[in-house]
Short mmCIF file of C-alpha atoms and ligand atoms in Angstrom, two decimals:
data_model
loop_
_atom_site.label_atom_id
_atom_site.label_comp_id
_atom_site.label_asym_id
_atom_site.label_seq_id
_atom_site.Cartn_x
_atom_site.Cartn_y
_atom_site.Cartn_z
CA MET A 1 -134.97 38.71 -67.49
CA LEU A 2 -134.97 42.05 -65.72
CA LYS A 3 -134.78 41.76 -61.97
CA ARG A 4 -135.38 44.02 -59.03
CA VAL A 5 -132.39 45.92 -57.64
CA ALA A 6 -130.46 44.06 -54.92
CA GLY A 7 -131.63 45.11 -51.47
CA THR A 8 -135.14 46.04 -52.62
CA LYS A 9 -138.29 43.98 -52.20
CA ASP A 10 -141.54 43.47 -54.07
CA ILE A 11 -144.36 43.52 -51.58
CA LEU A 12 -146.76 41.10 -53.19
CA PRO A 13 -150.54 41.24 -52.64
CA GLU A 14 -150.75 38.66 -49.85
CA GLU A 15 -148.06 40.50 -47.85
CA ALA A 16 -149.44 43.91 -48.81
CA SER A 17 -152.65 43.20 -46.90
CA TRP A 18 -150.53 42.78 -43.74
CA TRP A 19 -148.88 46.15 -44.47
CA GLN A 20 -152.25 47.83 -44.92
CA GLU A 21 -153.49 46.41 -41.64
CA LEU A 22 -150.35 47.52 -39.76
CA GLU A 23 -150.46 50.99 -41.28
CA GLU A 24 -154.13 51.35 -40.39
CA ARG A 25 -153.48 50.31 -36.79
CA ALA A 26 -150.49 52.65 -36.59
CA ARG A 27 -152.57 55.57 -37.93
CA LYS A 28 -155.30 54.91 -35.35
CA LEU A 29 -152.78 54.70 -32.55
CA PHE A 30 -151.00 57.92 -33.59
CA SER A 31 -154.37 59.62 -33.75
CA CYS A 32 -155.14 58.47 -30.18
CA TYR A 33 -151.92 60.17 -29.10
CA ASN A 34 -152.98 63.31 -31.02
CA TYR A 35 -150.40 63.04 -33.80
CA ASN A 36 -151.01 64.29 -37.34
CA GLU A 37 -149.51 62.84 -40.47
CA ILE A 38 -146.80 64.63 -42.44
CA ARG A 39 -145.64 63.59 -45.91
CA THR A 40 -142.34 65.01 -47.08
CA PRO A 41 -140.56 64.44 -50.43
CA LEU A 42 -138.39 61.39 -51.00
CA ILE A 43 -135.59 63.62 -52.26
CA GLU A 44 -133.94 66.43 -50.36
CA GLU A 45 -130.78 68.44 -50.74
CA GLU A 46 -127.78 66.37 -49.76
CA ALA A 47 -126.65 69.10 -47.37
CA LEU A 48 -129.72 68.55 -45.16
CA PHE A 49 -128.56 65.07 -44.23
CA ASN A 50 -124.87 65.99 -44.04
CA ARG A 51 -125.69 68.67 -41.50
CA SER A 52 -128.24 66.63 -39.52
CA LEU A 53 -126.83 63.13 -39.29
CA GLY A 54 -123.15 64.08 -38.99
CA GLU A 55 -120.38 64.00 -41.61
CA SER A 56 -118.60 61.07 -40.00
CA THR A 57 -121.63 58.80 -39.71
CA GLU A 58 -121.88 55.58 -41.66
CA ILE A 59 -124.90 56.89 -43.59
CA ILE A 60 -123.16 60.04 -44.81
CA GLN A 61 -119.83 58.36 -45.45
CA LYS A 62 -121.10 55.36 -47.37
CA GLN A 63 -124.84 55.00 -47.73
CA MET A 64 -126.39 57.98 -49.49
CA PHE A 65 -128.00 57.54 -52.90
CA LEU A 66 -127.01 60.82 -54.55
CA ILE A 67 -128.44 62.44 -57.66
CA LYS A 68 -126.45 65.20 -59.32
CA GLY A 69 -128.67 68.04 -60.50
CA LYS A 70 -127.93 71.34 -62.26
CA LYS A 71 -128.29 73.32 -59.06
CA GLY A 72 -126.69 70.91 -56.65
CA THR A 73 -126.77 67.38 -55.33
CA TYR A 74 -129.91 65.72 -54.08
CA ALA A 75 -130.20 62.64 -51.90
CA LEU A 76 -132.85 59.97 -51.62
CA ARG A 77 -133.82 60.34 -47.99
CA PRO A 78 -132.02 57.82 -45.76
CA GLU A 79 -134.29 58.63 -42.79
CA GLY A 80 -137.22 60.88 -41.90
CA THR A 81 -136.18 63.06 -38.96
CA ALA A 82 -134.04 65.55 -40.90
CA SER A 83 -136.75 66.07 -43.54
CA ILE A 84 -139.41 66.60 -40.91
CA VAL A 85 -137.33 69.17 -39.09
CA ARG A 86 -136.65 70.90 -42.42
CA ALA A 87 -140.39 70.92 -43.23
CA PHE A 88 -141.20 72.09 -39.69
CA ILE A 89 -138.91 75.10 -40.05
CA GLU A 90 -139.71 75.89 -43.68
CA ASN A 91 -143.49 75.80 -43.14
CA ASN A 92 -143.35 77.65 -39.86
CA LEU A 93 -145.11 74.84 -38.02
CA ALA A 94 -143.98 76.14 -34.63
CA GLN A 95 -146.44 79.01 -35.08
CA LYS A 96 -149.17 76.89 -36.65
CA LEU A 97 -149.08 73.90 -34.32
CA GLY A 98 -147.37 74.89 -31.08
CA LEU A 99 -146.17 71.52 -29.81
CA ALA A 100 -145.92 69.61 -33.10
CA LYS A 101 -146.74 65.90 -33.00
CA LEU A 102 -146.10 64.45 -36.43
CA TYR A 103 -146.02 60.93 -37.80
CA TYR A 104 -144.90 59.50 -41.14
CA ILE A 105 -145.00 56.25 -43.04
CA GLY A 106 -142.88 55.65 -46.12
CA PRO A 107 -139.76 54.38 -47.85
CA MET A 108 -136.18 55.26 -46.93
CA PHE A 109 -133.03 54.52 -48.94
CA ARG A 110 -129.55 53.51 -47.82
CA LYS A 111 -126.80 52.11 -50.01
CA GLU A 112 -125.94 49.27 -47.63
CA THR A 113 -124.63 45.79 -48.32
CA PRO A 114 -127.91 43.88 -48.48
CA GLN A 115 -128.42 41.09 -45.97
CA LYS A 116 -131.20 39.68 -43.78
CA GLY A 117 -133.11 42.64 -42.35
CA ARG A 118 -130.86 45.16 -44.11
CA LEU A 119 -132.29 46.58 -47.30
CA ARG A 120 -131.45 49.43 -49.64
CA GLN A 121 -135.08 50.49 -49.77
CA PHE A 122 -136.94 49.88 -46.53
CA HIS A 123 -139.89 51.52 -44.80
CA HIS A 124 -140.27 53.54 -41.66
CA ILE A 125 -143.26 54.11 -39.45
CA GLY A 126 -142.03 56.95 -37.34
CA CYS A 127 -142.96 60.03 -35.36
CA GLU A 128 -141.43 63.25 -34.13
CA VAL A 129 -142.55 65.62 -31.37
CA ILE A 130 -141.03 69.08 -31.58
CA GLY A 131 -141.32 71.66 -28.83
CA SER A 132 -140.99 70.02 -25.42
CA ARG A 133 -138.21 68.69 -23.22
CA ASP A 134 -140.42 67.17 -20.55
CA PRO A 135 -139.04 63.75 -19.54
CA PHE A 136 -142.60 62.42 -19.26
CA LEU A 137 -142.88 63.06 -23.00
CA ASP A 138 -139.90 60.73 -23.48
CA ALA A 139 -141.75 58.08 -21.48
CA GLU A 140 -144.93 58.69 -23.50
CA THR A 141 -143.00 58.33 -26.77
CA ILE A 142 -141.44 55.03 -25.68
CA SER A 143 -144.81 53.82 -24.45
CA LEU A 144 -146.32 54.65 -27.87
CA ALA A 145 -143.60 52.56 -29.56
CA ASP A 146 -144.40 49.72 -27.15
CA LYS A 147 -148.13 49.95 -27.98
CA LEU A 148 -147.38 49.90 -31.70
CA LEU A 149 -145.53 46.61 -31.33
CA LYS A 150 -148.41 45.19 -29.31
CA GLU A 151 -150.79 46.24 -32.10
CA ALA A 152 -148.50 44.44 -34.57
CA GLY A 153 -148.67 41.30 -32.43
CA VAL A 154 -144.89 41.24 -31.84
CA LYS A 155 -143.77 39.50 -28.65
CA ASP A 156 -140.47 39.00 -26.82
CA TYR A 157 -138.91 42.34 -27.62
CA ARG A 158 -136.57 44.30 -25.37
CA ILE A 159 -136.78 48.02 -24.79
CA LYS A 160 -133.32 49.42 -24.04
CA ILE A 161 -132.83 52.99 -22.89
CA ASN A 162 -129.92 55.25 -22.06
CA SER A 163 -129.07 58.90 -21.69
CA LEU A 164 -126.18 60.48 -23.60
CA GLY A 165 -126.68 63.70 -21.67
CA CYS A 166 -126.22 67.20 -23.05
CA GLU A 167 -123.44 68.22 -25.48
CA ASP A 168 -120.90 68.53 -22.63
CA ASP A 169 -121.87 65.16 -21.15
CA LYS A 170 -121.63 63.53 -24.55
CA ALA A 171 -118.14 64.95 -25.01
CA LYS A 172 -117.22 63.65 -21.54
CA LEU A 173 -118.58 60.20 -22.41
CA ALA A 174 -116.49 60.19 -25.60
CA SER A 175 -113.39 61.22 -23.70
CA ASN A 176 -114.02 58.53 -20.99
CA LEU A 177 -114.39 56.07 -23.78
CA ARG A 178 -111.17 57.11 -25.49
CA SER A 179 -109.19 56.72 -22.26
CA GLY A 180 -110.90 53.38 -21.52
CA LEU A 181 -109.94 52.13 -24.98
CA LYS A 182 -106.36 53.44 -25.00
CA THR A 183 -104.76 50.12 -24.08
CA LYS A 184 -107.25 48.05 -26.11
CA SER A 185 -107.21 49.87 -29.45
CA SER A 186 -105.17 47.15 -31.20
CA LYS A 187 -108.14 44.79 -30.84
CA LEU A 188 -110.55 47.15 -32.64
CA CYS A 189 -111.52 46.84 -36.31
CA PRO A 190 -109.84 49.32 -38.74
CA ASP A 191 -113.00 51.48 -38.87
CA CYS A 192 -113.18 51.71 -35.08
CA LYS A 193 -109.48 52.59 -34.89
CA LYS A 194 -110.34 55.63 -37.02
CA ARG A 195 -113.46 56.31 -34.97
CA LEU A 196 -111.33 56.44 -31.83
CA LYS A 197 -109.96 59.74 -33.14
CA ASN A 198 -112.99 61.40 -34.72
CA ASN A 199 -116.14 59.74 -33.36
CA ALA A 200 -115.44 57.49 -30.39
CA LEU A 201 -119.12 56.98 -29.48
CA ARG A 202 -119.70 55.16 -32.74
CA ILE A 203 -117.42 52.35 -31.46
CA LEU A 204 -120.16 51.42 -29.00
CA ASP A 205 -122.44 50.77 -31.95
CA CYS A 206 -120.03 48.62 -34.00
CA LYS A 207 -121.50 45.25 -34.93
CA LYS A 208 -118.12 43.47 -35.32
CA ASP A 209 -117.61 40.72 -32.73
CA ALA A 210 -114.08 41.81 -31.78
CA CYS A 211 -115.24 45.39 -31.13
CA LYS A 212 -118.30 44.21 -29.23
CA GLU A 213 -116.03 42.16 -26.97
CA VAL A 214 -113.80 45.14 -26.24
CA VAL A 215 -116.82 47.37 -25.59
CA ASN A 216 -118.42 44.79 -23.28
CA SER A 217 -115.28 44.72 -21.17
CA LEU A 218 -115.56 48.48 -20.47
CA LYS A 219 -117.26 49.67 -17.35
CA LEU A 220 -119.33 52.60 -18.54
CA LYS A 221 -121.26 54.36 -15.83
CA GLN A 222 -123.74 57.19 -16.35
CA GLU A 223 -122.64 58.75 -13.04
CA LYS A 224 -119.25 59.38 -14.64
CA TYR A 225 -120.50 61.62 -17.45
CA LEU A 226 -124.09 62.83 -16.81
CA CYS A 227 -124.43 66.29 -15.27
CA PRO A 228 -126.94 66.61 -12.37
CA GLU A 229 -129.63 68.12 -14.63
CA CYS A 230 -129.43 65.35 -17.25
CA ALA A 231 -129.21 62.68 -14.53
CA ASP A 232 -132.37 64.09 -12.94
CA GLU A 233 -134.19 64.18 -16.27
CA PHE A 234 -133.24 60.59 -17.00
CA LYS A 235 -134.58 59.60 -13.58
CA LYS A 236 -137.91 61.21 -14.52
CA VAL A 237 -137.97 59.36 -17.85
CA ARG A 238 -137.69 56.10 -15.92
CA GLU A 239 -140.35 57.25 -13.48
CA GLY A 240 -142.68 57.95 -16.42
CA LEU A 241 -141.98 54.49 -17.85
CA ASP A 242 -142.66 52.89 -14.47
CA LEU A 243 -145.96 54.80 -14.22
CA ALA A 244 -146.94 53.43 -17.63
CA ALA A 245 -145.83 49.93 -16.52
CA ILE A 246 -143.39 49.58 -19.42
CA ASP A 247 -140.72 46.88 -19.21
CA TYR A 248 -137.32 48.34 -20.06
CA GLU A 249 -133.63 47.99 -19.34
CA VAL A 250 -131.08 50.73 -18.83
CA VAL A 251 -128.12 49.92 -21.10
CA PRO A 252 -125.28 52.39 -20.52
CA ARG A 253 -123.52 51.25 -23.71
CA LEU A 254 -126.48 52.20 -25.89
CA VAL A 255 -125.67 54.95 -28.37
CA ARG A 256 -127.23 55.49 -31.78
CA GLY A 257 -125.54 55.71 -35.17
CA LEU A 258 -126.65 59.30 -35.83
CA ASP A 259 -124.96 62.40 -34.44
CA TYR A 260 -128.08 64.44 -33.63
CA TYR A 261 -129.02 62.50 -30.50
CA LEU A 262 -128.72 64.07 -27.04
CA ARG A 263 -130.08 62.89 -23.67
CA THR A 264 -132.59 60.01 -23.93
CA VAL A 265 -131.90 57.37 -26.57
CA PHE A 266 -133.69 54.06 -26.95
CA GLU A 267 -133.82 50.97 -29.08
CA ILE A 268 -136.23 48.06 -29.28
CA ALA A 269 -134.59 44.78 -30.18
CA HIS A 270 -135.89 41.34 -31.10
CA LYS A 271 -133.62 38.33 -30.89
CA GLU A 272 -135.25 36.46 -33.80
CA LEU A 273 -133.87 39.12 -36.14
CA GLY A 274 -130.23 38.02 -35.75
CA ALA A 275 -127.43 40.52 -36.36
CA GLN A 276 -129.83 43.32 -37.41
CA ASP A 277 -131.92 43.03 -34.27
CA ALA A 278 -133.22 46.61 -33.94
CA LEU A 279 -136.92 46.92 -34.69
CA CYS A 280 -137.09 50.52 -33.64
CA ALA A 281 -134.72 53.30 -32.65
CA GLY A 282 -135.21 56.78 -31.38
CA GLY A 283 -134.33 59.48 -28.95
CA ARG A 284 -134.00 63.17 -28.25
CA TYR A 285 -132.42 65.57 -30.69
CA ASP A 286 -132.70 68.78 -28.71
CA SER A 287 -130.27 70.86 -30.82
CA LEU A 288 -131.21 69.82 -34.35
CA VAL A 289 -134.01 72.33 -34.95
CA SER A 290 -131.76 75.27 -34.07
CA GLU A 291 -128.78 73.78 -35.92
CA LEU A 292 -130.90 73.70 -39.08
CA GLY A 293 -131.88 77.34 -38.65
CA GLY A 294 -135.05 77.09 -36.55
CA ASP A 295 -135.76 78.21 -32.98
CA GLU A 296 -134.21 76.55 -29.94
CA LEU A 297 -136.78 73.75 -29.75
CA PRO A 298 -136.14 70.39 -28.16
CA ALA A 299 -137.51 67.30 -29.88
CA ILE A 300 -137.84 63.54 -29.67
CA GLY A 301 -138.95 60.77 -32.00
CA PHE A 302 -138.51 57.23 -33.18
CA ALA A 303 -138.75 55.08 -36.29
CA PHE A 304 -139.68 51.45 -36.79
CA GLY A 305 -138.34 49.38 -39.66
CA VAL A 306 -141.54 47.90 -41.09
CA GLU A 307 -139.78 44.96 -42.83
CA ARG A 308 -138.27 44.03 -39.47
CA ILE A 309 -141.66 44.18 -37.72
CA PHE A 310 -142.91 41.84 -40.44
CA MET A 311 -140.09 39.38 -39.72
CA ALA A 312 -140.54 39.64 -35.95
CA SER A 313 -144.28 38.92 -36.37
CA GLY A 314 -143.36 35.61 -38.02
CA CYS A 315 -144.12 36.84 -41.58
CA PRO A 316 -147.91 36.40 -41.23
CA ARG A 317 -150.16 35.78 -44.23
CA PRO A 318 -153.56 37.32 -43.51
CA GLU A 319 -156.54 35.63 -45.10
CA ALA A 320 -157.48 37.39 -48.33
CA GLY A 321 -160.86 37.34 -50.03
CA LYS A 322 -162.75 36.42 -46.83
CA ASP A 323 -165.85 38.37 -47.70
CA LEU A 324 -165.65 38.12 -51.47
CA THR A 325 -168.69 37.16 -53.54
CA TYR A 326 -167.61 35.48 -56.70
CA ILE A 327 -170.03 35.53 -59.60
CA ILE A 328 -169.93 32.63 -62.00
CA ALA A 329 -171.58 33.64 -65.23
CA LEU A 330 -172.27 30.81 -67.64
CA GLY A 331 -173.60 31.99 -70.97
CA VAL A 332 -173.97 35.24 -72.88
CA GLN A 333 -177.11 36.51 -71.09
CA ALA A 334 -175.56 35.60 -67.73
CA LYS A 335 -172.54 37.75 -68.51
CA ARG A 336 -174.77 40.74 -69.29
CA GLN A 337 -176.66 40.20 -66.05
CA THR A 338 -173.33 39.94 -64.21
CA VAL A 339 -172.13 43.32 -65.44
CA LYS A 340 -175.26 44.94 -63.94
CA LEU A 341 -175.22 42.90 -60.75
CA LEU A 342 -171.53 43.57 -60.05
CA ASP A 343 -172.17 47.27 -60.34
CA THR A 344 -175.14 47.09 -57.93
CA LEU A 345 -173.16 45.08 -55.38
CA ARG A 346 -170.01 47.20 -55.55
CA THR A 347 -172.00 50.43 -55.35
CA ALA A 348 -173.54 49.08 -52.16
CA GLY A 349 -170.06 48.30 -50.78
CA VAL A 350 -170.17 44.52 -51.25
CA ARG A 351 -166.84 43.01 -52.41
CA ALA A 352 -167.68 41.17 -55.59
CA ASP A 353 -165.86 39.91 -58.64
CA THR A 354 -165.95 37.67 -61.69
CA ASP A 355 -163.42 36.96 -64.39
CA TYR A 356 -165.74 36.82 -67.45
CA GLU A 357 -163.74 33.92 -68.80
CA PHE A 358 -165.53 30.84 -67.49
CA LYS A 359 -165.84 27.87 -69.69
CA SER A 360 -167.14 25.37 -67.14
CA LEU A 361 -168.80 25.43 -63.72
CA LYS A 362 -166.11 23.14 -62.34
CA GLY A 363 -163.25 25.46 -63.41
CA ALA A 364 -165.11 28.46 -62.03
CA MET A 365 -165.69 26.79 -58.64
CA ARG A 366 -161.98 25.98 -58.47
CA ARG A 367 -161.21 29.65 -59.06
CA ALA A 368 -163.67 30.70 -56.32
CA ASN A 369 -161.88 28.31 -53.98
CA ASP A 370 -158.45 29.65 -54.91
CA LEU A 371 -159.66 33.14 -54.13
CA ALA A 372 -161.01 31.96 -50.76
CA ALA A 373 -164.33 33.57 -51.71
CA ALA A 374 -167.03 33.46 -49.06
CA TYR A 375 -169.85 32.99 -51.59
CA ALA A 376 -170.18 31.85 -55.17
CA LEU A 377 -173.16 33.18 -57.07
CA ILE A 378 -174.01 30.99 -60.01
CA ILE A 379 -175.87 32.51 -62.97
CA GLY A 380 -176.54 30.49 -66.07
CA ASP A 381 -178.91 31.25 -68.95
CA ASP A 382 -181.37 28.73 -67.41
CA GLU A 383 -181.31 30.60 -64.10
CA ILE A 384 -182.05 33.85 -65.92
CA LYS A 385 -185.05 32.26 -67.67
CA LYS A 386 -186.35 30.97 -64.30
CA GLY A 387 -185.58 34.25 -62.53
CA ILE A 388 -183.72 32.45 -59.71
CA PHE A 389 -179.98 32.42 -58.99
CA THR A 390 -178.00 30.04 -56.78
CA ILE A 391 -175.76 31.22 -53.95
CA LYS A 392 -173.26 28.77 -52.51
CA ASP A 393 -171.71 29.32 -49.08
CA MET A 394 -168.14 28.25 -49.85
CA ARG A 395 -167.35 27.30 -46.28
CA SER A 396 -170.38 25.18 -45.39
CA GLY A 397 -171.05 24.07 -48.97
CA GLN A 398 -174.77 24.89 -48.55
CA GLN A 399 -176.66 26.20 -51.56
CA GLU A 400 -179.67 28.46 -51.60
CA GLU A 401 -181.88 29.81 -54.35
CA VAL A 402 -182.43 33.58 -54.43
CA ARG A 403 -184.39 35.98 -56.59
CA PRO A 404 -182.15 38.58 -58.34
CA GLN A 405 -183.84 41.46 -56.50
CA ASP A 406 -183.07 39.84 -53.10
CA ILE A 407 -179.38 39.18 -53.70
CA LEU A 408 -178.09 42.42 -52.23
CA ASP A 409 -180.06 41.97 -48.98
CA GLU A 410 -178.99 38.36 -48.78
CA LEU A 411 -175.29 39.23 -49.13
CA LYS A 412 -175.38 42.20 -46.80
P1 HAM B 501 -132.32 54.28 -37.47
O1 HAM B 501 -131.81 53.55 -36.27
O2 HAM B 501 -131.30 54.61 -38.49
O3 HAM B 501 -133.01 55.59 -36.92
O4 HAM B 501 -133.49 53.49 -38.16
C1 HAM B 501 -134.65 53.13 -37.45
C2 HAM B 501 -135.04 51.70 -37.76
O5 HAM B 501 -135.14 51.51 -39.18
C3 HAM B 501 -134.02 50.64 -37.33
O6 HAM B 501 -134.19 50.31 -35.97
C4 HAM B 501 -134.41 49.48 -38.24
O7 HAM B 501 -135.53 48.77 -37.72
C5 HAM B 501 -134.83 50.16 -39.52
N1 HAM B 501 -133.73 50.17 -40.51
C6 HAM B 501 -132.67 50.99 -40.56
N2 HAM B 501 -131.89 50.70 -41.61
C7 HAM B 501 -132.48 49.68 -42.25
C8 HAM B 501 -132.17 48.92 -43.42
N3 HAM B 501 -131.10 49.18 -44.15
N4 HAM B 501 -133.01 47.92 -43.80
C9 HAM B 501 -134.12 47.65 -43.06
N5 HAM B 501 -134.47 48.34 -41.95
C10 HAM B 501 -133.66 49.34 -41.55
C11 HAM B 501 -133.51 56.59 -37.72
O8 HAM B 501 -133.64 56.51 -38.90
C12 HAM B 501 -133.99 57.78 -36.93
N6 HAM B 501 -134.49 58.76 -37.89
C13 HAM B 501 -135.05 57.40 -35.91
C14 HAM B 501 -135.55 58.58 -35.16
C15 HAM B 501 -136.69 59.27 -35.38
N7 HAM B 501 -134.93 59.19 -34.17
C16 HAM B 501 -135.64 60.22 -33.77
N8 HAM B 501 -136.70 60.28 -34.50
#
């Protein structure tokens, strides 16, 4: 038997209705914040991600799905930010939109070792704002992420924030880290030993217990690396969050696994998720637009992992078929009548169905039950002769006789 690829998931109909509901709520919320949707291709040139995420990042080193083409190498997108910045520059959106507020929903691909909450194809609901460095915008962005989780019905999450500062501050943080780790490097995992030389900040993000222990023993203080301007901006971010009454923690060890971040970074974690506890991650990437050839435009954004929201919501199963009218056609004439009636009901926006296959009333009623239909409409050849159909309310069990011409009004 052919099976799905490891690390991918079939989203079956009962779960898909949860996805639709979440996506609809997310779209409404983004619209309230004046965002517009952007849809970019699933494949991009490999170089886009190499340049945006950083050559030494885990994603670039190990996780890209690459496709060799005649004119170069393409990659299945591992995340959305780089593509959106590329599309922003290529389509001249700075001129068209001014401050660009863009959201996206769709699949991402990373060649990871599959485990709980870590897939090779997963989905992001994310957004990017390009064109402002106001710290209150950072607070607004985090508050939007908080609202999205409330809409999804997720509870008990933690919003963690930090500032990496500007390029100079980030370099200072890395150098503080290297000196702090000098005497402890033997306890680090082999990957982190390498990172100590070429990307020390990544050590803060290592999920290995031994490395976490070493990192936890360090006393990292923002005062030691943030310049006055970045410190002041971070203060304003917190002020904005306080004004919006958002619960958050400042976690000086928080860095993100992508190189483009500067200044504010944040993560939303949920303890039920275990080792992969991040529901959402985001932050500022104030140099990326210019690094990819655009103007000097600061930017901020975030992305949620939809599969992880699903897990943190307790894997709900929304009720399907609630308002379905199920037509039970018994006999040849009844089937003909059903074809016409279904068309009338559906044209009027009433959810209605049949399966044309009924052999007995009992079997058909069982099927209506399985579908959790709200009503069963029974049409037999006798009913057609009499000109009266029977509607059964599947919840109360009550039956009522209706004339064919009154059915639509009755159901509406
Ligand atoms: P990220 O931290 O790589 O950030 O991913 C964001 C979220 O996607 C994670 O917090 C997690 O919920 C989910 N996620 C990541 N990898 C997987 C996986 N293998 N399986 C399931 N879920 C996963 C970004 O991608 C940035 N582009 C976010 C951003 C937008 N920053 C600024 N703007």
